[in-house]
Amino acid sequence: MASILLRRLAQLLLVLVGVSVLAFLIVHLVPGDAAQIQLGATDASPAKLAMVRHEMGLDRPLPVQYAIWLGRVLHGNFGVSLDTGRPVLAEIADRAPVTVELTLAGLLLAIVLAVPAGCAMAALRGSTADIVVRLVSVIGLTMPSFWLGTMLLYGASATLPSLAVVGWVPFSQDPLANLSRLVLPTIALALPVLAALARILRAALIEALNQDYVRTARAKGLPPWLVLARHALANALIPFMTAAGILAGYLFGGSVVVEQVFALPGLGRLMVGAIEARDYPLVQAAILLATAIFVVVNFLVDMLVMAADPRASAA
Amino acid sequence: MSRRNPLLAIGIVLVVGQALGALALPLLPYRPDAQNILARFASPSLAHWMGTDQFGRDILARVLAGERVLFTVSFLSVAGALATGGSVGVAAAWIGGAFDTVAMRLMDVLFAFPIILLAIGIIAIMGPGTTGTALAIAVVYTPIFARVLRAPALVLRETDYVAASRAIGASPWRLLTRHVVPNLAPVILVQTSLSLSTAILVEASLSFLGLGTQPPGASLGRMLSDARSLLAFSPWPAVFSGLAILLAALGCNRVGDGLQDRLDPRLRAR
């Protein structure tokens, strides 16, 4: 167990280093170098360009530049936004709460609804309704969240014109207004994940229901719902948990798009704005931070699964 | 379990129907960019099956033009990812050793990024547009193909008929074309269809964010994005552009899932 933990930790570290190298390279692969970007559209004389390059350390070998950059990043210094001149970390900290709240709300809604939906789908297996339910779940799976969001927005404005559904109110300022504005974006964001999780749970449940321990539980006369809840569900939740961890990253990506639909001031709109403004340090930091968090979350989910299921540590 | 699979049939109908529709675009009486300001914001009718937009342009023609771009970009990117990722995965399995370790750890790093974030990072480098989007999607799906094809290639390498083929002196090319590719074909077909389904959604998302195909090029994501501010006048451009994206992704997903059921007997019981 301990050796597996160490091996996984080493893998995690390796992936994080790789992610940081790619994030570092974003600014270096952009046409024109960082000094030109820093100086912007102003006509920079070659002498001035050379001076800025030297100041920024761009005349040093790339690995040295990476080491210096990584050292700064590890101290929380992600550089300065080229657009606003503020520290990148401050810009991200301003916007992150919106994205985090939306992502967590979406994950929560998807998990809470996917468990009963997956159980119902497993119970319906083989019936005529099964085909209909599966088709509905696939439609949910391939539903573009930005289209669903747009349609929800249209439906809400047509039926309840007085309802404020666009924009953002911080939770600390007015919890009720915050939550009411969160409803539609959360539904739009959660539906594809809900469908994916329900399908995974259905498959895992069906597999569990074919196992010997379920036959034993049935044979000793447990009612079907108890067999499902106590024996099948407990085992089916393990692949479900792994999938939920992976889908958390998908939810974050979905949030980037849903924020655009509902005009929410989150990380997604910050990043899209940063690309349009060619604010590369901001794009770089947002991608690095979000990916690092996503990788660590998945690592923790894997550890949880290992703790819950001794068989998983053998894999 | 009957061999007839209604869900696979739905997928084939959707994909073939949309492909034919996109090809039939020149047969329509309207050009995608032909304006008729007197007929603007029309609801669906016999003359305009999907209605018209704020410039009186035929929505059906615009949706079909958008589907051409959507399918082309998604297909080329996934094919690129299959070529690169598939080669990496098969080579890693075949060569093994340090090459396997390094290549697959590299794929792990790419796989670690949430899809949209990695795509945005690549578009930040390439600049918004069709090329940037296509390249971004190709890179995002490369590690998926590498992982999915490495495992069966590993099994294949150890089979007796591959060993026998080697023993009689078959060239690596012959091994590849006669044994490896045919045996991996089911996995390739299934994974390509499923990846195509999500790649369509990624392309549409990036276009929706304004990072994909730029005007005057046709793009369903951008069409939906533009239609949002005009919902009060007419919901139809938003309804049909989004519906087209959904049906494109749904069709490819059904084909992939149906093929998996058909080609993998172990899954058929489900």
Coordinates of C-alpha atoms in Angstrom, one line a residue:
Chain A
M1 CA 0.0 0.0 0.0
A2 CA 2.7 2.5 1.0
S3 CA 4.9 1.7 -2.0
I4 CA 1.9 2.1 -4.3
L5 CA 1.2 5.5 -2.6
L6 CA 4.8 6.5 -3.2
R7 CA 4.6 5.4 -6.9
R8 CA 1.4 7.3 -7.4
L9 CA 2.9 10.4 -5.7
A10 CA 5.9 10.2 -8.0
Q11 CA 3.6 9.9 -11.1
L12 CA 1.6 12.9 -9.8
L13 CA 4.8 15.0 -9.5
L14 CA 6.0 14.0 -12.9
V15 CA 2.7 15.0 -14.5
L16 CA 2.7 18.3 -12.6
V17 CA 6.2 19.0 -13.9
G18 CA 5.1 18.2 -17.4
V19 CA 2.1 20.4 -17.1
S20 CA 4.2 23.3 -15.9
V21 CA 6.7 22.9 -18.8
L22 CA 3.8 23.0 -21.3
A23 CA 2.3 26.0 -19.6
F24 CA 5.7 27.7 -19.5
L25 CA 6.1 27.1 -23.3
I26 CA 2.8 28.8 -24.1
V27 CA 4.4 32.2 -23.8
H28 CA 7.5 31.1 -25.7
L29 CA 5.6 29.5 -28.6
V30 CA 3.6 32.6 -29.3
P31 CA 4.7 34.4 -32.5
G32 CA 7.1 37.2 -31.5
D33 CA 8.8 36.8 -28.1
A34 CA 7.7 37.9 -24.6
A35 CA 9.6 41.2 -24.8
Q36 CA 7.7 42.2 -28.0
I37 CA 4.5 41.2 -26.3
Q38 CA 5.5 43.2 -23.2
L39 CA 6.2 46.3 -25.2
G40 CA 3.0 45.8 -27.1
A41 CA 2.1 47.6 -30.3
T42 CA 4.4 50.5 -29.6
D43 CA 7.2 50.6 -32.1
A44 CA 10.1 49.2 -30.2
S45 CA 13.6 50.0 -31.4
P46 CA 16.0 47.1 -31.6
A47 CA 18.0 48.6 -28.8
K48 CA 15.1 48.9 -26.5
L49 CA 13.9 45.4 -27.4
A50 CA 17.3 44.0 -26.5
M51 CA 17.3 45.8 -23.2
V52 CA 13.8 44.4 -22.3
R53 CA 14.9 41.0 -23.4
H54 CA 17.9 41.2 -21.1
E55 CA 15.8 42.5 -18.2
M56 CA 13.3 39.6 -18.7
G57 CA 16.1 37.1 -18.9
L58 CA 15.1 36.1 -22.5
D59 CA 18.7 36.0 -23.6
R60 CA 19.4 33.1 -21.3
P61 CA 19.0 29.4 -22.2
L62 CA 15.4 28.1 -22.1
P63 CA 15.9 25.6 -19.2
V64 CA 17.4 28.4 -17.1
Q65 CA 14.4 30.6 -17.9
Y66 CA 12.1 27.7 -17.0
A67 CA 13.8 27.2 -13.6
I68 CA 13.6 30.9 -12.8
W69 CA 9.9 31.0 -13.9
L70 CA 9.1 27.9 -11.9
G71 CA 10.8 29.4 -8.8
R72 CA 8.6 32.5 -9.1
V73 CA 5.5 30.4 -9.6
L74 CA 6.2 28.3 -6.6
H75 CA 6.4 31.5 -4.6
G76 CA 3.0 32.6 -5.9
N77 CA 4.4 35.1 -8.4
F78 CA 2.7 34.5 -11.8
G79 CA 3.7 37.8 -13.3
V80 CA 1.7 40.8 -14.2
S81 CA -1.3 41.1 -16.5
L82 CA -0.3 42.8 -19.7
D83 CA -3.8 44.2 -20.0
T84 CA -4.5 45.7 -16.5
G85 CA -1.0 45.8 -15.0
R86 CA -2.3 44.0 -11.9
P87 CA -0.7 40.8 -10.6
V88 CA -2.1 37.8 -12.5
L89 CA -2.9 36.0 -9.3
A90 CA -5.0 38.8 -8.0
E91 CA -7.0 38.8 -11.3
I92 CA -7.6 35.1 -11.0
A93 CA -8.5 35.3 -7.3
D94 CA -11.2 37.9 -8.2
R95 CA -12.8 35.6 -10.7
A96 CA -12.2 32.1 -9.3
P97 CA -15.1 32.1 -6.7
V98 CA -17.7 32.3 -9.5
T99 CA -16.2 29.3 -11.4
V100 CA -15.6 27.3 -8.3
E101 CA -19.2 27.8 -7.0
L102 CA -20.7 27.0 -10.4
T103 CA -18.5 23.9 -10.9
L104 CA -19.3 22.6 -7.4
A105 CA -23.0 23.3 -7.7
G106 CA -23.0 21.4 -11.1
L107 CA -21.1 18.4 -9.7
L108 CA -23.4 18.3 -6.7
L109 CA -26.6 18.4 -8.8
A110 CA -25.2 15.8 -11.2
I111 CA -24.3 13.4 -8.4
V112 CA -27.5 13.8 -6.4
L113 CA -29.6 13.1 -9.5
A114 CA -27.4 10.5 -11.1
V115 CA -27.7 8.0 -8.3
P116 CA -31.5 7.6 -8.4
A117 CA -31.5 8.0 -12.3
G118 CA -28.8 5.3 -12.6
C119 CA -30.7 2.9 -10.3
A120 CA -33.9 3.4 -12.2
M121 CA -32.1 2.8 -15.5
A122 CA -30.6 -0.4 -14.2
A123 CA -34.0 -1.6 -12.9
L124 CA -35.6 -0.9 -16.3
R125 CA -33.0 -2.9 -18.2
G126 CA -34.4 -5.1 -20.9
S127 CA -37.8 -3.5 -20.9
T128 CA -39.2 -1.4 -23.8
A129 CA -38.8 1.7 -21.6
D130 CA -35.1 0.9 -21.5
I131 CA -34.5 2.0 -25.1
V132 CA -36.4 5.3 -24.5
V133 CA -34.5 6.0 -21.3
R134 CA -31.2 5.2 -22.9
L135 CA -31.9 7.5 -25.9
V136 CA -32.8 10.3 -23.5
S137 CA -29.6 9.7 -21.5
V138 CA -27.5 9.9 -24.7
I139 CA -29.3 13.1 -25.8
G140 CA -28.3 14.5 -22.4
L141 CA -24.8 13.3 -22.9
T142 CA -24.3 15.1 -26.2
M143 CA -26.4 18.2 -25.3
P144 CA -24.3 21.3 -25.9
S145 CA -24.5 23.1 -22.5
F146 CA -24.3 26.5 -24.2
W147 CA -27.4 25.7 -26.3
L148 CA -29.3 24.3 -23.3
G149 CA -28.3 27.4 -21.4
T150 CA -29.5 29.7 -24.2
M151 CA -32.8 27.9 -24.5
L152 CA -33.3 27.9 -20.7
L153 CA -32.6 31.7 -20.7
Y154 CA -35.1 32.2 -23.5
G155 CA -37.7 30.1 -21.8
A156 CA -37.2 31.9 -18.5
S157 CA -37.4 35.3 -20.1
A158 CA -40.6 34.3 -22.0
T159 CA -42.4 32.8 -19.0
L160 CA -41.0 34.8 -16.1
P161 CA -39.9 38.2 -17.4
S162 CA -39.4 39.6 -13.9
L163 CA -36.9 36.9 -12.9
A164 CA -33.3 38.1 -12.9
V165 CA -31.3 35.3 -14.5
V166 CA -28.3 37.0 -15.9
G167 CA -25.2 38.4 -14.2
W168 CA -23.7 37.7 -10.8
V169 CA -24.3 38.6 -7.2
P170 CA -21.7 37.4 -4.7
F171 CA -23.0 34.9 -2.1
S172 CA -21.6 37.1 0.8
Q173 CA -23.6 40.1 -0.5
D174 CA -27.0 38.5 -1.0
P175 CA -27.2 34.7 -0.7
L176 CA -30.7 34.4 -2.1
A177 CA -29.9 36.5 -5.2
N178 CA -26.7 34.5 -5.6
L179 CA -28.4 31.1 -5.5
S180 CA -31.4 32.2 -7.8
R181 CA -28.9 33.3 -10.4
L182 CA -27.0 30.0 -10.1
V183 CA -30.1 27.8 -10.9
L184 CA -30.1 28.0 -14.7
P185 CA -26.3 27.9 -15.3
T186 CA -26.1 24.9 -12.9
I187 CA -28.8 23.0 -14.8
A188 CA -27.1 23.7 -18.2
L189 CA -23.7 22.7 -16.8
A190 CA -24.8 19.6 -15.0
L191 CA -27.0 17.9 -17.5
P192 CA -24.3 16.2 -19.7
V193 CA -22.4 15.2 -16.5
L194 CA -25.6 13.9 -15.0
A195 CA -26.3 11.8 -18.1
A196 CA -22.7 10.4 -18.2
L197 CA -22.7 9.5 -14.5
A198 CA -26.1 7.9 -14.7
R199 CA -25.0 5.7 -17.6
I200 CA -21.8 4.7 -15.8
L201 CA -23.8 3.8 -12.7
R202 CA -26.3 1.8 -14.8
A203 CA -23.5 -0.2 -16.4
A204 CA -21.7 -0.8 -13.0
L205 CA -25.0 -1.8 -11.3
I206 CA -25.8 -4.3 -14.0
E207 CA -22.4 -5.8 -13.7
A208 CA -22.7 -5.9 -9.9
L209 CA -26.2 -7.5 -10.1
N210 CA -24.7 -10.4 -12.0
Q211 CA -22.2 -11.2 -9.2
D212 CA -22.5 -14.2 -6.9
Y213 CA -22.9 -12.0 -3.7
V214 CA -26.0 -10.5 -5.2
R215 CA -27.4 -14.0 -6.0
T216 CA -26.6 -15.0 -2.4
A217 CA -28.3 -11.8 -1.0
R218 CA -31.4 -12.6 -3.2
A219 CA -31.3 -16.3 -2.1
K220 CA -31.4 -15.4 1.6
G221 CA -34.6 -13.5 0.9
L222 CA -33.6 -9.8 0.9
P223 CA -36.1 -7.5 -0.7
P224 CA -35.0 -6.4 -4.2
W225 CA -34.5 -2.7 -3.2
L226 CA -32.3 -3.8 -0.3
V227 CA -30.2 -6.0 -2.6
L228 CA -29.8 -3.0 -4.9
A229 CA -29.0 -0.5 -2.2
R230 CA -26.9 -2.5 0.2
H231 CA -25.0 -4.9 -2.2
A232 CA -25.1 -3.7 -5.8
L233 CA -24.9 0.1 -5.2
A234 CA -22.1 -0.2 -2.7
N235 CA -19.9 -1.9 -5.3
A236 CA -21.1 0.2 -8.3
L237 CA -20.2 3.4 -6.5
I238 CA -16.5 2.8 -7.0
P239 CA -16.4 3.3 -10.8
F240 CA -18.9 6.1 -10.2
M241 CA -16.5 7.9 -7.9
T242 CA -13.6 7.6 -10.3
A243 CA -15.8 9.0 -13.1
A244 CA -17.1 11.9 -11.0
G245 CA -13.5 12.9 -10.3
I246 CA -12.6 12.9 -14.0
L247 CA -15.8 14.7 -14.9
A248 CA -14.9 17.5 -12.5
G249 CA -12.4 18.6 -15.1
Y250 CA -15.0 18.5 -17.7
L251 CA -17.3 20.6 -15.6
F252 CA -14.6 23.2 -15.3
G253 CA -14.3 23.3 -19.0
G254 CA -18.1 23.5 -19.4
S255 CA -18.1 26.3 -16.9
V256 CA -15.9 28.3 -19.3
V257 CA -18.7 28.1 -21.9
V258 CA -21.7 28.4 -19.6
E259 CA -20.2 31.6 -18.0
Q260 CA -20.3 33.1 -21.5
V261 CA -24.0 32.3 -21.9
F262 CA -25.1 33.8 -18.5
A263 CA -22.6 36.7 -18.4
L264 CA -21.0 35.4 -15.2
P265 CA -17.7 37.0 -14.3
G266 CA -15.8 33.8 -13.8
L267 CA -12.4 32.4 -14.9
G268 CA -13.8 31.3 -18.3
R269 CA -14.7 34.8 -19.4
L270 CA -11.4 36.0 -17.9
M271 CA -9.5 33.6 -20.1
V272 CA -11.5 34.2 -23.3
G273 CA -11.0 38.0 -22.7
A274 CA -7.2 37.4 -22.1
I275 CA -6.9 35.6 -25.5
E276 CA -8.5 38.4 -27.3
A277 CA -6.3 40.9 -25.5
R278 CA -3.2 38.8 -26.0
D279 CA -2.6 38.8 -22.3
Y280 CA -0.5 35.6 -22.3
P281 CA 0.7 35.6 -18.6
L282 CA -2.9 35.5 -17.6
V283 CA -3.8 32.6 -19.9
Q284 CA -0.7 30.8 -18.8
A285 CA -1.4 31.1 -15.1
A286 CA -5.1 30.3 -15.4
I287 CA -4.4 27.1 -17.4
L288 CA -1.6 26.1 -15.0
L289 CA -3.5 26.6 -11.8
A290 CA -6.7 25.0 -13.1
T291 CA -4.9 22.0 -14.5
A292 CA -2.8 21.5 -11.3
I293 CA -6.0 21.6 -9.2
F294 CA -7.7 19.2 -11.5
V295 CA -4.7 16.7 -11.4
V296 CA -4.5 16.9 -7.6
V297 CA -8.3 16.4 -7.3
N298 CA -8.1 13.3 -9.5
F299 CA -5.2 12.0 -7.5
L300 CA -7.2 12.4 -4.3
V301 CA -10.2 10.6 -5.8
D302 CA -7.9 7.7 -6.8
M303 CA -6.6 7.5 -3.3
L304 CA -10.2 7.5 -1.9
V305 CA -11.1 4.7 -4.3
M306 CA -8.1 2.8 -3.2
A307 CA -9.0 3.2 0.4
A308 CA -12.6 2.1 -0.3
D309 CA -11.7 -0.8 -2.6
P310 CA -8.7 -2.9 -1.8
R311 CA -8.9 -4.5 -5.3
A312 CA -8.1 -1.1 -6.9
S313 CA -4.6 -1.0 -5.3
A314 CA -3.7 -4.1 -7.1
A315 CA -4.3 -2.4 -10.5
Chain B
M1 CA -30.7 -9.9 -27.2
S2 CA -31.7 -9.3 -30.8
R3 CA -29.0 -8.3 -33.3
R4 CA -31.1 -5.4 -34.4
N5 CA -30.0 -2.3 -32.5
P6 CA -32.4 0.6 -32.8
L7 CA -29.9 3.0 -31.3
L8 CA -27.2 2.2 -33.9
A9 CA -29.8 2.6 -36.6
I10 CA -30.7 6.1 -35.2
G11 CA -27.0 7.0 -35.3
I12 CA -26.5 5.9 -38.9
V13 CA -29.7 7.7 -40.0
L14 CA -28.5 10.9 -38.2
V15 CA -24.9 10.8 -39.6
V16 CA -25.9 9.9 -43.2
G17 CA -28.8 12.3 -43.2
Q18 CA -26.7 15.2 -42.1
A19 CA -23.8 14.3 -44.4
L20 CA -26.3 14.2 -47.4
G21 CA -27.9 17.4 -46.2
A22 CA -24.5 19.2 -46.1
L23 CA -23.7 17.9 -49.6
A24 CA -27.1 19.0 -50.9
L25 CA -26.4 22.6 -49.9
P26 CA -25.8 23.8 -53.5
L27 CA -29.2 22.4 -54.5
L28 CA -31.0 24.8 -52.1
P29 CA -32.6 27.8 -53.8
Y30 CA -30.9 30.1 -51.2
R31 CA -27.2 30.9 -50.7
P32 CA -26.1 30.9 -47.1
D33 CA -25.1 34.6 -47.3
A34 CA -27.8 35.9 -49.6
Q35 CA -29.7 38.6 -47.7
N36 CA -33.3 39.5 -48.1
I37 CA -34.0 42.2 -45.6
L38 CA -37.8 42.2 -46.3
A39 CA -38.1 38.6 -45.2
R40 CA -36.1 38.9 -42.0
F41 CA -37.0 37.1 -38.8
A42 CA -39.4 34.8 -40.7
S43 CA -40.6 31.7 -38.8
P44 CA -40.3 28.3 -40.4
S45 CA -42.4 28.0 -43.5
L46 CA -42.6 26.1 -46.8
A47 CA -40.3 28.7 -48.4
H48 CA -37.8 28.8 -45.5
W49 CA -37.9 25.4 -43.6
M50 CA -36.1 26.8 -40.7
G51 CA -37.0 30.5 -41.1
T52 CA -34.7 33.4 -41.7
D53 CA -32.3 35.4 -39.5
Q54 CA -31.9 39.2 -38.9
F55 CA -30.7 39.8 -42.5
G56 CA -33.3 37.6 -44.0
R57 CA -30.8 34.9 -44.8
D58 CA -32.1 31.3 -45.0
I59 CA -31.3 29.5 -41.7
L60 CA -31.4 26.0 -43.3
A61 CA -28.7 27.1 -45.8
R62 CA -26.6 28.6 -43.0
V63 CA -27.0 25.6 -40.8
L64 CA -25.9 23.2 -43.6
A65 CA -22.9 25.5 -44.4
G66 CA -22.0 25.4 -40.7
E67 CA -22.3 21.6 -40.6
R68 CA -19.9 21.3 -43.4
V69 CA -17.3 23.3 -41.5
L70 CA -18.2 21.5 -38.2
F71 CA -17.8 18.0 -39.7
T72 CA -14.7 18.8 -41.7
V73 CA -12.8 20.4 -38.8
S74 CA -13.9 17.7 -36.3
F75 CA -13.1 14.8 -38.7
L76 CA -9.7 16.1 -39.9
S77 CA -8.7 16.8 -36.2
V78 CA -9.8 13.4 -35.0
A79 CA -8.1 11.8 -38.0
G80 CA -4.9 13.7 -37.1
A81 CA -5.2 12.6 -33.5
L82 CA -5.7 9.0 -34.6
A83 CA -2.6 9.1 -36.9
T84 CA -0.3 10.6 -34.3
G85 CA -1.8 9.2 -31.1
G86 CA -2.4 5.8 -32.7
S87 CA 1.2 5.6 -34.0
V88 CA 2.6 6.6 -30.6
G89 CA 0.4 4.0 -28.8
V90 CA 1.3 1.2 -31.2
A91 CA 5.0 2.1 -31.3
A92 CA 5.1 2.3 -27.5
A93 CA 3.6 -1.2 -27.2
W94 CA 5.8 -2.6 -30.0
I95 CA 9.1 -1.1 -29.0
G96 CA 8.6 -1.2 -25.3
G97 CA 11.3 -0.3 -22.8
A98 CA 12.3 3.3 -22.2
F99 CA 10.5 4.5 -25.4
D100 CA 7.2 3.1 -24.0
T101 CA 7.8 4.8 -20.7
V102 CA 8.8 8.2 -22.0
A103 CA 6.1 8.3 -24.7
M104 CA 3.3 7.3 -22.4
R105 CA 4.3 9.6 -19.6
L106 CA 4.3 12.4 -22.2
M107 CA 0.8 11.3 -23.2
D108 CA -0.2 11.4 -19.5
V109 CA 0.9 15.0 -19.3
L110 CA -1.3 16.0 -22.3
F111 CA -4.2 13.9 -20.9
A112 CA -4.0 15.7 -17.5
F113 CA -5.3 19.0 -19.0
P114 CA -9.1 19.5 -19.0
I115 CA -10.0 19.4 -22.8
I116 CA -11.3 22.9 -23.2
L117 CA -8.3 24.4 -21.2
L118 CA -5.7 22.6 -23.4
A119 CA -7.5 23.7 -26.5
I120 CA -7.6 27.3 -25.2
G121 CA -3.9 27.2 -24.5
I122 CA -3.2 26.0 -28.1
I123 CA -5.5 28.7 -29.5
A124 CA -3.6 31.3 -27.4
I125 CA -0.5 30.3 -29.3
M126 CA -2.0 29.8 -32.8
G127 CA -4.5 32.6 -32.6
P128 CA -8.2 32.2 -33.0
G129 CA -9.4 30.6 -36.3
T130 CA -10.1 27.4 -38.1
T131 CA -6.5 26.2 -38.1
G132 CA -5.9 26.9 -34.5
T133 CA -9.1 25.1 -33.5
A134 CA -8.4 22.0 -35.7
L135 CA -4.9 21.7 -34.3
A136 CA -6.1 22.2 -30.7
I137 CA -8.7 19.4 -31.1
A138 CA -6.1 17.1 -32.7
V139 CA -3.6 17.6 -29.8
V140 CA -6.4 17.2 -27.2
Y141 CA -7.4 13.8 -28.6
T142 CA -3.9 12.5 -29.3
P143 CA -3.3 11.0 -25.8
I144 CA -6.7 9.3 -25.9
F145 CA -5.9 7.4 -29.1
A146 CA -2.4 6.6 -27.7
R147 CA -3.9 5.0 -24.6
V148 CA -6.7 3.2 -26.2
L149 CA -4.5 1.6 -28.9
R150 CA -1.5 0.8 -26.8
A151 CA -3.3 -1.8 -24.7
P152 CA -4.6 -4.0 -27.5
A153 CA -1.3 -3.6 -29.4
L154 CA 0.5 -5.0 -26.3
V155 CA -1.7 -8.1 -26.4
L156 CA -1.3 -8.4 -30.2
R157 CA 2.5 -8.3 -29.9
E158 CA 2.5 -11.5 -27.8
T159 CA 0.1 -13.5 -30.0
D160 CA 1.4 -16.7 -31.7
Y161 CA 0.5 -15.6 -35.2
V162 CA 2.5 -12.4 -34.9
A163 CA 5.4 -14.4 -33.6
A164 CA 5.0 -16.9 -36.5
S165 CA 4.8 -14.1 -39.0
R166 CA 8.0 -12.7 -37.6
A167 CA 9.7 -16.1 -37.6
I168 CA 9.1 -16.5 -41.4
G169 CA 10.7 -13.2 -41.9
A170 CA 7.7 -10.8 -42.5
S171 CA 8.8 -7.2 -42.8
P172 CA 7.6 -4.7 -40.2
W173 CA 5.4 -3.1 -42.9
R174 CA 3.7 -6.4 -43.6
L175 CA 3.2 -7.0 -39.9
L176 CA 1.6 -3.6 -39.6
T177 CA -0.7 -3.8 -42.6
R178 CA -1.6 -7.5 -42.4
H179 CA -1.8 -8.0 -38.6
V180 CA -1.8 -4.9 -36.5
V181 CA -4.1 -2.5 -38.3
P182 CA -6.8 -5.2 -39.2
N183 CA -6.9 -6.4 -35.6
L184 CA -7.0 -2.9 -34.2
A185 CA -9.7 -1.8 -36.7
P186 CA -12.7 -2.4 -34.3
V187 CA -11.1 -0.4 -31.5
I188 CA -10.1 2.4 -34.0
L189 CA -13.6 2.5 -35.5
V190 CA -15.3 2.7 -32.1
Q191 CA -12.9 5.3 -30.6
T192 CA -13.0 7.4 -33.7
S193 CA -16.8 7.7 -33.7
L194 CA -16.9 8.4 -30.0
S195 CA -14.1 11.0 -30.2
L196 CA -15.8 12.6 -33.2
S197 CA -19.0 13.0 -31.1
T198 CA -17.2 14.9 -28.4
A199 CA -14.8 16.7 -30.8
I200 CA -17.9 18.2 -32.5
L201 CA -19.0 19.6 -29.1
V202 CA -15.5 21.0 -28.5
E203 CA -15.4 22.6 -31.9
A204 CA -18.8 24.1 -31.4
S205 CA -17.8 25.3 -27.9
L206 CA -14.7 27.0 -29.2
S207 CA -16.6 28.7 -32.0
F208 CA -19.3 29.7 -29.5
L209 CA -16.5 31.4 -27.5
G210 CA -15.4 33.3 -30.6
L211 CA -12.2 31.3 -30.9
G212 CA -13.1 29.1 -33.8
T213 CA -13.8 29.8 -37.5
Q214 CA -13.9 33.5 -38.0
P215 CA -16.5 35.4 -40.1
P216 CA -17.3 35.3 -42.9
G217 CA -16.7 31.6 -42.6
A218 CA -19.7 29.6 -41.6
S219 CA -19.8 28.2 -38.0
L220 CA -22.7 26.8 -36.0
G221 CA -21.2 27.8 -32.6
R222 CA -20.7 31.4 -33.7
M223 CA -24.2 31.4 -35.3
L224 CA -25.7 30.4 -32.0
S225 CA -23.6 32.9 -30.1
D226 CA -24.7 35.7 -32.5
A227 CA -28.4 34.6 -32.3
R228 CA -28.5 35.1 -28.5
S229 CA -28.8 38.8 -28.6
L230 CA -31.7 38.5 -31.1
L231 CA -33.8 35.9 -29.2
A232 CA -36.5 38.5 -28.5
F233 CA -37.0 39.0 -32.2
S234 CA -36.7 35.3 -33.3
P235 CA -35.6 32.2 -31.4
W236 CA -35.2 30.1 -34.6
P237 CA -31.6 30.8 -35.5
A238 CA -30.6 29.8 -32.0
V239 CA -32.9 26.8 -31.9
F240 CA -31.8 25.3 -35.2
S241 CA -28.0 26.0 -34.9
G242 CA -27.9 24.4 -31.5
L243 CA -30.1 21.5 -32.6
A244 CA -27.8 20.8 -35.5
I245 CA -24.8 20.6 -33.2
L246 CA -26.7 18.3 -30.8
L247 CA -27.8 16.0 -33.7
A248 CA -24.3 15.9 -35.2
A249 CA -22.8 14.9 -31.8
L250 CA -25.7 12.5 -31.1
G251 CA -25.3 10.7 -34.4
C252 CA -21.6 10.0 -34.0
N253 CA -22.1 8.9 -30.4
R254 CA -24.8 6.4 -31.4
V255 CA -22.7 5.0 -34.2
G256 CA -19.7 4.6 -31.9
D257 CA -21.7 3.0 -29.1
G258 CA -23.6 0.8 -31.6
L259 CA -20.4 -0.4 -33.2
Q260 CA -19.0 -1.2 -29.8
D261 CA -22.0 -3.4 -29.0
R262 CA -21.7 -5.1 -32.3
L263 CA -17.9 -5.6 -32.4
D264 CA -17.4 -6.5 -28.7
P265 CA -19.4 -9.6 -27.9
R266 CA -18.7 -9.3 -24.3
L267 CA -20.7 -6.1 -24.1
R268 CA -23.6 -7.3 -26.1
A269 CA -25.3 -8.8 -23.1
R270 CA -25.7 -5.4 -21.6

